Amino acid sequence: MAMLSRFAFFLLWISVLSSTTHSELVISRIDRRVCRSTVLSVFRVLDDPKPAFFLGSMRAIGLSDVVDLSSHIVRALFSLKVENVGSKVVSEVLLAFPNMQAKNLAAIKTLYNEGRGKVKASSVNLPTTVVEPEGMPPELTFYSVSLPKGLEKGGTVSLDVLAVFTHSLQPFPEEITQADGQLVVYQDSAYYLSPYTVKVQTLGIRLPGGRVESYTKFPNAKLVDSEITYGPFENLPAFSYSPVIVHFENNYPFAVAHELVREIEISHWGNVQITEHYNLVHGGAKTKGGFSRLDYQARSSVRGASSFNHLIFRLPPRAHSIYYRDEIGNISTSHFWGDSRKTQLEIEPRFPIFGGWKTSFTIGYGLPLQDFLFKVDGKRMLNITFGSPMDEVIVDNLIVKANALSKQLNKVVLPEGSNGISASVPFPTKQGEEIKYSHLDIVGRPVLVLEKSNVVPEHNLYFQVYYHFNNLSLLGEPMMLISGFFLLFVACIVYMHTDMSISKSSASYLAKIQLEEVQATVQQIQNIINQCLAVHDKLDASLRDLSRTGDVQSCKIARKTADAQLKELVKELKPLVTFLHHSPQASHIWPKVEELVAKEKDMQEKMFLRHSTVVDCFEKKLGGREIENRIASQQQKLAALRQEVDDLLEFLDEI
Amino acid sequence: MAASSETKGEGTLRKAFGGVLGFFILLLIGALAFSIRLFSVIKYESVIHEFDPYFNYRVTQFLTKNGIYDFWNWFDDRTWYPLGRVIGGTVYPGLTLTAGSIWWLLNNLNIPLSVETVCVFTAPIFSANASWATYLLTKEVKGTGAGLTAAALLAMVPSYISRSVAGSYDNEAVAIFALIFTFYLYTKTLNTGSLFYATLNALSYFYMVCSWGGYTFIINLIPMHVLLCIVTGRYSPRLYIAYAPLVVLGTLLASLVPVVGFNAVMTSEHFASFLVFIIIHVVALVYYIKGILSPKMFKVAVTLVVTIGIAVCCAVLAILIALVASSPTKGWSGRSLSLLDPTYASKYIPIIASVSEHQPPTWPSYFMDINVLAFLVPAGIVACFLPLSDASSFMVLYITTSVYFSGVMVRLMLVLAPAACIMSGIALSEAFDVFTRSIKLQLPKLFESPPGSGDIDSAQDEVVKVDNKAATDKSETAPKERPSKKNRKKEKEIVETTIKRPLKAKRLLVLPLEASAVAILLLIILGAFYVVHCVWAAAEAYSAPSIVLTSHSHDGLHVFDDFREAYAWLRHNTDVDDKVASWWDYGYQTTAMANRTVIVDNNTWNNTHIATVGTAMSSTEKPAWEIFNSLDVKYVLVVFGGLVGYPSDDINKFLWMVRIGGGVFPHIREPDYLRDGQYRIDAQATPTMLNCLMYKLSYYRFVETDGKGFDRVRRTEIGKKHFKLTHFEEVFTTHHWMVRIYKLKPPKNRIRGKSKKSKSNSKTSPSNLKRHGNLKKNPWQ
């Protein structure tokens, strides 16, 4: 194994170096434990290296180191007790990691316990930074912990250092079949690698349980209940190194999101919309051979132990409108439950994820704005978590989720019209700004882009974005829509009321105008004729009254008024008819109109004739039958005429 | 029903705000047409449906990403491997361009909708447009009332819903709108004789050509109508205006569409239009000459022209016939031929016959797809004849031809649906007119003179006697009175009509009050049945996207999302350039959802290629492996429904693979797969069947699920239960086993002794199995 030889070389090099080291700091006790640690609330990684470095004369008097290998995120917890054996006051403690580990180091934080002894009343987070001290081997990366107050000669300080490593478990063998368990190799040093001499040190490696294929027995190893302990070792010189390799079974789902783009979109109408695009891969041993659904369904715990088929997200409380989909549509296999304190979303990928298999999906949810947006000194402050809500520590669930992200993009989309944007993130990120256009934007929304690689759940901290925003700009888009529609309607009204013809003198335009005039005239004529007919009806009615009452006088009066009315109507009719006669556009209806007018005239005459006949008869006191006989022929003619007039009217109507 | 409320409200409201009311009714009809198609989104999700829509979606994505010029030049190397396909030149671009421009417009307005969303909702939007176009067309034929009724009917006709639910992003979705709108513009031109509408008509025809291959229906139907008009002596300059510009402009525009190109003048589908174009010119000339000559001179001229004309026509015809006859298919495409001769496809082109939507429909499918319209259509035809106008004769012709075509291919039911809606709309509206009017005329009398009811009775007796005459009389007058309403001078008109109404009322003979009330009630019930059926069809029958299946069991809804599971697996866990072989049905989906190269897809342009895949599926493992390997295939995808009872799986389609494969490669013979003419997969099946690749890939390790190998689709135990795959390995099977993906094993290193051994092994193993099968059979006999 190339890696081992590198280790050996490294060791040799260090032993050469250690003789020349001038460190006087002694780590008196190291208790290195890889433990299943809960996510600590505050920690900070700063990586601005200090140019000058003063290496104090110190030693670590006690050191315990526990490495937790039960998930695929390696968490190492160093409990250090540092003693200053030199004469100068020391304010910084150096931590050393081999470069190989350091490049996988996702997060490091140091806790300083103020209280003495067991009472760890208040722990203070100490700034831990990368430094490049002079004269140190380049194969090591150094982190410097600044102590809250200088360490006097002979003084001791207790520190807890949590280092989180990703991609430190190498699957071996690198390819397994569906039925195999996943074996991984972990490499570390039994001795705590330190620039200081170490008085007492132990190393504990906590394994997930299950099979342990092999582990380095030297020096002084014990395997008890899936925890391997090395040590205690005493009086180790600085830069001691003794490689340790553990080969064990770890079927923990190695969920690695290659890329996660988180988009936080703030709407001042009351919603924070979060969209997360995951590009997920199973980072464990690659699957070789086929995948048999039969085996997977029949004995999934055995055949497919290394796979995972669901993931759990812990969303903030009151999350709503949750969706889970990928580029080809909704994924229906998800469950969701929530109460006032948390919202939990359990999703299943479209297919079980075996080693090396990839998938991608998007989840999105809305959050109430007032839970995350606050007003601070006239500025708006968004306070929201940085990392993915995908969960790691759910003890009651056997399939526990963790994610290590190779790269994470956080995009905070602020509303249109925001300015003066600044962000405060508790760890270094790459920041940038973009403009996004959405929902009828004109100037676009400012987008703050925060980029960070190698993110672990420990990074799931709150960060703040400050910006200025005027509430009035909320009304911009509704007003724009209102005015847009208003203008549209105005345009419609204008269009309907204007004459859009290009040439007012063109033949077709004139013809159209004339045609309209003709139509209007024809309608007037029709109206007049209809009025005439109404007069006729009145006459009829008067006749009927006559037959009932025998009142000749009133009948005569009725006739007179009718006569007058009709004369007036005929007078009105005359100019219209002449106009129609001379209009070229009316040539096709002229004969009909002429006929109509003639018929109507005829009808009038007949009407009066009949009327006079009836009145005469009454005056002569003739019997009812006699009268009927006399007017029968007239009646018939009238009916026929009426029919014709109606027909003509209808015909004109149709034109 | 909107229509009924409309016809009833006509009495008072329409006169006052007829236009406004009509506008709002149309708006509601549009909303109805849009929203009735959203069942699929509500019940399932906003997703593209079925097979072809996925291709259209993919093309639209390409268009929006790369722009129009790249789209025209797009050579797609992800399908028909290794041939590829020139998408830009072989696709009807109308739908894609429509959705693409909608998306472009929205995006430029900064309305962030994804291409998928736009594609999903294109079809509902265009069905709203189609119902408005139906209103316009029917208005041209029979007036506003009929128009609104027809629009309401079309908004929810199941046949059209089946092709235009949200997500059904297919050519037909926009093409039906284009079809109706073209017909509207044609009748509008016919009624007005306006060159403006004629030009619009040509443009609309162009849009139709862009959208769907069904444009040939237009370019044959309109000439037929023109010919009909000429023959029945209805030639007019308006007819000329309506037709001649359409042919000239339309053909020019049509040939601009790459997929049509020179076909617009070369193929026989367009022949009728040119012939009629010649005829209409001759007729126009004759009419012109008739106008300028005296009758005597005209007779002389006729004889002269007829002799010369006949000679010229004969010559032209002879040339044309010679040209047409020289081509093997007589210049017709396969699909057109199968329309003219319904048995053609099943005889010569199994690929066309294998598509379920190319089968002739059954009677129930008529009831399913157009429901009560089927009964109303005859009444509509009668109503069209009562005053036979140019426009109504066109509608009669349209319904007759589309009834024929729908009888040939179930897919063309879609063309029938608008015609049926228009006819039924006319029928319903006429019926409502008659009944409401007779009620309206009698109601006042009823209230005015209750004691003198004797007169009314006698009047009614009269009515009964001349019942028939009344009906005809009325239908003549009623529709015609409507267009006049659209006159601009509304105020005057109102005065005029109010005066006229009582006059007319005296003349119109009416139906008995009770009879018409009952009839209206019955009509409303009929309409209600239709609405209920349509909503049911939209919600239950036609809303399934077919890539997601659901089943209701006692413990609730169960979702089968296996297709997308498989496609997602292919997309994420195979190499980008891997080739996937499957039956052609799944080609479009594989390219669109899995983004992998396929061998054949639903654009069945190369029969040989499909036959190759069919042959591979029907062969035994080794030759199949060789075929697939020669095509550079890495994965083989089969759809298997035996575990959950999904009936449209590959085993049920298998005979078509055999047929299509056998059509090109004669060593595949259909009888080899049939036992006594029966297709079976149980122990009685033929050894060829039990050893073919499709059988093996479908049933590999199936027996281990329940110990017996009971196929839930075929409802039988499978014939051959325990076997191993020698040339393929299973790489993925979905949750319900509906999609199974196999990988071709790499070729073995050639070791002389070993290869021989394995060969002999593989030779013996089938015979062993066969013997095993025989053993199994014997106890039975």
PDB file of N, CA and C in Angstrom, chain A residues 601-637:
ATOM      1  N   LYS A 601     -99.147  51.977 -48.390  1.00  0.00           N
ATOM      2  CA  LYS A 601    -100.102  52.998 -48.835  1.00  0.00           C
ATOM      3  C   LYS A 601    -101.441  52.346 -49.176  1.00  0.00           C
ATOM      4  N   ASP A 602    -101.305  51.291 -49.918  1.00  0.00           N
ATOM      5  CA  ASP A 602    -102.464  50.508 -50.322  1.00  0.00           C
ATOM      6  C   ASP A 602    -103.268  50.104 -49.097  1.00  0.00           C
ATOM      7  N   MET A 603    -102.504  49.657 -48.125  1.00  0.00           N
ATOM      8  CA  MET A 603    -103.120  49.168 -46.916  1.00  0.00           C
ATOM      9  C   MET A 603    -103.868  50.286 -46.189  1.00  0.00           C
ATOM     10  N   GLN A 604    -103.200  51.439 -46.175  1.00  0.00           N
ATOM     11  CA  GLN A 604    -103.874  52.583 -45.547  1.00  0.00           C
ATOM     12  C   GLN A 604    -105.229  52.843 -46.194  1.00  0.00           C
ATOM     13  N   GLU A 605    -105.183  52.867 -47.527  1.00  0.00           N
ATOM     14  CA  GLU A 605    -106.434  53.161 -48.255  1.00  0.00           C
ATOM     15  C   GLU A 605    -107.495  52.147 -47.898  1.00  0.00           C
ATOM     16  N   LYS A 606    -107.079  50.887 -47.935  1.00  0.00           N
ATOM     17  CA  LYS A 606    -108.034  49.813 -47.668  1.00  0.00           C
ATOM     18  C   LYS A 606    -108.597  49.957 -46.260  1.00  0.00           C
ATOM     19  N   MET A 607    -107.702  50.329 -45.378  1.00  0.00           N
ATOM     20  CA  MET A 607    -108.069  50.460 -43.985  1.00  0.00           C
ATOM     21  C   MET A 607    -109.166  51.510 -43.817  1.00  0.00           C
ATOM     22  N   PHE A 608    -108.893  52.678 -44.455  1.00  0.00           N
ATOM     23  CA  PHE A 608    -109.860  53.763 -44.334  1.00  0.00           C
ATOM     24  C   PHE A 608    -111.176  53.405 -44.993  1.00  0.00           C
ATOM     25  N   LEU A 609    -111.023  52.721 -46.110  1.00  0.00           N
ATOM     26  CA  LEU A 609    -112.216  52.290 -46.831  1.00  0.00           C
ATOM     27  C   LEU A 609    -113.073  51.414 -45.926  1.00  0.00           C
ATOM     28  N   ARG A 610    -112.406  50.486 -45.340  1.00  0.00           N
ATOM     29  CA  ARG A 610    -113.150  49.561 -44.491  1.00  0.00           C
ATOM     30  C   ARG A 610    -113.766  50.313 -43.322  1.00  0.00           C
ATOM     31  N   HIS A 611    -112.966  51.204 -42.806  1.00  0.00           N
ATOM     32  CA  HIS A 611    -113.427  51.964 -41.661  1.00  0.00           C
ATOM     33  C   HIS A 611    -114.689  52.741 -41.991  1.00  0.00           C
ATOM     34  N   SER A 612    -114.593  53.434 -43.113  1.00  0.00           N
ATOM     35  CA  SER A 612    -115.771  54.239 -43.498  1.00  0.00           C
ATOM     36  C   SER A 612    -116.974  53.344 -43.750  1.00  0.00           C
ATOM     37  N   THR A 613    -116.692  52.174 -44.376  1.00  0.00           N
ATOM     38  CA  THR A 613    -117.793  51.248 -44.642  1.00  0.00           C
ATOM     39  C   THR A 613    -118.482  50.863 -43.342  1.00  0.00           C
ATOM     40  N   VAL A 614    -117.644  50.493 -42.396  1.00  0.00           N
ATOM     41  CA  VAL A 614    -118.217  50.029 -41.137  1.00  0.00           C
ATOM     42  C   VAL A 614    -119.003  51.146 -40.456  1.00  0.00           C
ATOM     43  N   VAL A 615    -118.383  52.322 -40.477  1.00  0.00           N
ATOM     44  CA  VAL A 615    -119.058  53.442 -39.818  1.00  0.00           C
ATOM     45  C   VAL A 615    -120.388  53.747 -40.517  1.00  0.00           C
ATOM     46  N   ASP A 616    -120.335  53.714 -41.851  1.00  0.00           N
ATOM     47  CA  ASP A 616    -121.576  53.916 -42.621  1.00  0.00           C
ATOM     48  C   ASP A 616    -122.637  52.937 -42.188  1.00  0.00           C
ATOM     49  N   CYS A 617    -122.208  51.694 -42.140  1.00  0.00           N
ATOM     50  CA  CYS A 617    -123.149  50.636 -41.802  1.00  0.00           C
ATOM     51  C   CYS A 617    -123.770  50.887 -40.439  1.00  0.00           C
ATOM     52  N   PHE A 618    -122.909  51.309 -39.529  1.00  0.00           N
ATOM     53  CA  PHE A 618    -123.445  51.551 -38.203  1.00  0.00           C
ATOM     54  C   PHE A 618    -124.451  52.689 -38.209  1.00  0.00           C
ATOM     55  N   GLU A 619    -124.044  53.696 -39.011  1.00  0.00           N
ATOM     56  CA  GLU A 619    -124.974  54.829 -39.065  1.00  0.00           C
ATOM     57  C   GLU A 619    -126.297  54.425 -39.668  1.00  0.00           C
ATOM     58  N   LYS A 620    -126.169  53.444 -40.615  1.00  0.00           N
ATOM     59  CA  LYS A 620    -127.424  52.985 -41.233  1.00  0.00           C
ATOM     60  C   LYS A 620    -128.116  51.945 -40.371  1.00  0.00           C
ATOM     61  N   LYS A 621    -127.508  51.627 -39.267  1.00  0.00           N
ATOM     62  CA  LYS A 621    -128.050  50.651 -38.326  1.00  0.00           C
ATOM     63  C   LYS A 621    -128.264  49.289 -38.985  1.00  0.00           C
ATOM     64  N   LEU A 622    -127.320  48.901 -39.723  1.00  0.00           N
ATOM     65  CA  LEU A 622    -127.423  47.582 -40.340  1.00  0.00           C
ATOM     66  C   LEU A 622    -127.044  46.504 -39.315  1.00  0.00           C
ATOM     67  N   GLY A 623    -127.455  45.288 -39.549  1.00  0.00           N
ATOM     68  CA  GLY A 623    -127.154  44.177 -38.625  1.00  0.00           C
ATOM     69  C   GLY A 623    -125.683  43.787 -38.714  1.00  0.00           C
ATOM     70  N   GLY A 624    -125.265  43.126 -37.678  1.00  0.00           N
ATOM     71  CA  GLY A 624    -123.860  42.716 -37.601  1.00  0.00           C
ATOM     72  C   GLY A 624    -123.453  41.848 -38.782  1.00  0.00           C
ATOM     73  N   ARG A 625    -124.321  40.925 -39.153  1.00  0.00           N
ATOM     74  CA  ARG A 625    -123.986  40.027 -40.238  1.00  0.00           C
ATOM     75  C   ARG A 625    -123.834  40.793 -41.539  1.00  0.00           C
ATOM     76  N   GLU A 626    -124.699  41.711 -41.727  1.00  0.00           N
ATOM     77  CA  GLU A 626    -124.656  42.518 -42.947  1.00  0.00           C
ATOM     78  C   GLU A 626    -123.290  43.193 -43.067  1.00  0.00           C
ATOM     79  N   ILE A 627    -122.902  43.788 -41.960  1.00  0.00           N
ATOM     80  CA  ILE A 627    -121.615  44.510 -41.969  1.00  0.00           C
ATOM     81  C   ILE A 627    -120.500  43.552 -42.330  1.00  0.00           C
ATOM     82  N   GLU A 628    -120.557  42.450 -41.672  1.00  0.00           N
ATOM     83  CA  GLU A 628    -119.477  41.482 -41.934  1.00  0.00           C
ATOM     84  C   GLU A 628    -119.429  41.099 -43.382  1.00  0.00           C
ATOM     85  N   ASN A 629    -120.565  40.882 -43.948  1.00  0.00           N
ATOM     86  CA  ASN A 629    -120.611  40.525 -45.369  1.00  0.00           C
ATOM     87  C   ASN A 629    -119.995  41.613 -46.218  1.00  0.00           C
ATOM     88  N   ARG A 630    -120.329  42.819 -45.837  1.00  0.00           N
ATOM     89  CA  ARG A 630    -119.849  43.915 -46.677  1.00  0.00           C
ATOM     90  C   ARG A 630    -118.320  44.040 -46.628  1.00  0.00           C
ATOM     91  N   ILE A 631    -117.820  43.902 -45.431  1.00  0.00           N
ATOM     92  CA  ILE A 631    -116.367  44.141 -45.354  1.00  0.00           C
ATOM     93  C   ILE A 631    -115.541  42.868 -45.531  1.00  0.00           C
ATOM     94  N   ALA A 632    -116.188  41.763 -45.747  1.00  0.00           N
ATOM     95  CA  ALA A 632    -115.443  40.502 -45.816  1.00  0.00           C
ATOM     96  C   ALA A 632    -114.321  40.560 -46.846  1.00  0.00           C
ATOM     97  N   SER A 633    -114.683  41.042 -48.038  1.00  0.00           N
ATOM     98  CA  SER A 633    -113.678  41.051 -49.105  1.00  0.00           C
ATOM     99  C   SER A 633    -112.534  41.995 -48.727  1.00  0.00           C
ATOM    100  N   GLN A 634    -112.929  43.130 -48.145  1.00  0.00           N
ATOM    101  CA  GLN A 634    -111.896  44.084 -47.747  1.00  0.00           C
ATOM    102  C   GLN A 634    -110.979  43.471 -46.683  1.00  0.00           C
ATOM    103  N   GLN A 635    -111.668  42.799 -45.766  1.00  0.00           N
ATOM    104  CA  GLN A 635    -110.900  42.159 -44.697  1.00  0.00           C
ATOM    105  C   GLN A 635    -109.834  41.229 -45.265  1.00  0.00           C
ATOM    106  N   GLN A 636    -110.258  40.438 -46.233  1.00  0.00           N
ATOM    107  CA  GLN A 636    -109.319  39.480 -46.842  1.00  0.00           C
ATOM    108  C   GLN A 636    -108.143  40.187 -47.467  1.00  0.00           C
ATOM    109  N   LYS A 637    -108.490  41.207 -48.230  1.00  0.00           N
ATOM    110  CA  LYS A 637    -107.424  41.940 -48.917  1.00  0.00           C
ATOM    111  C   LYS A 637    -106.435  42.520 -47.895  1.00  0.00           C
TER     112      LYS A 637
END
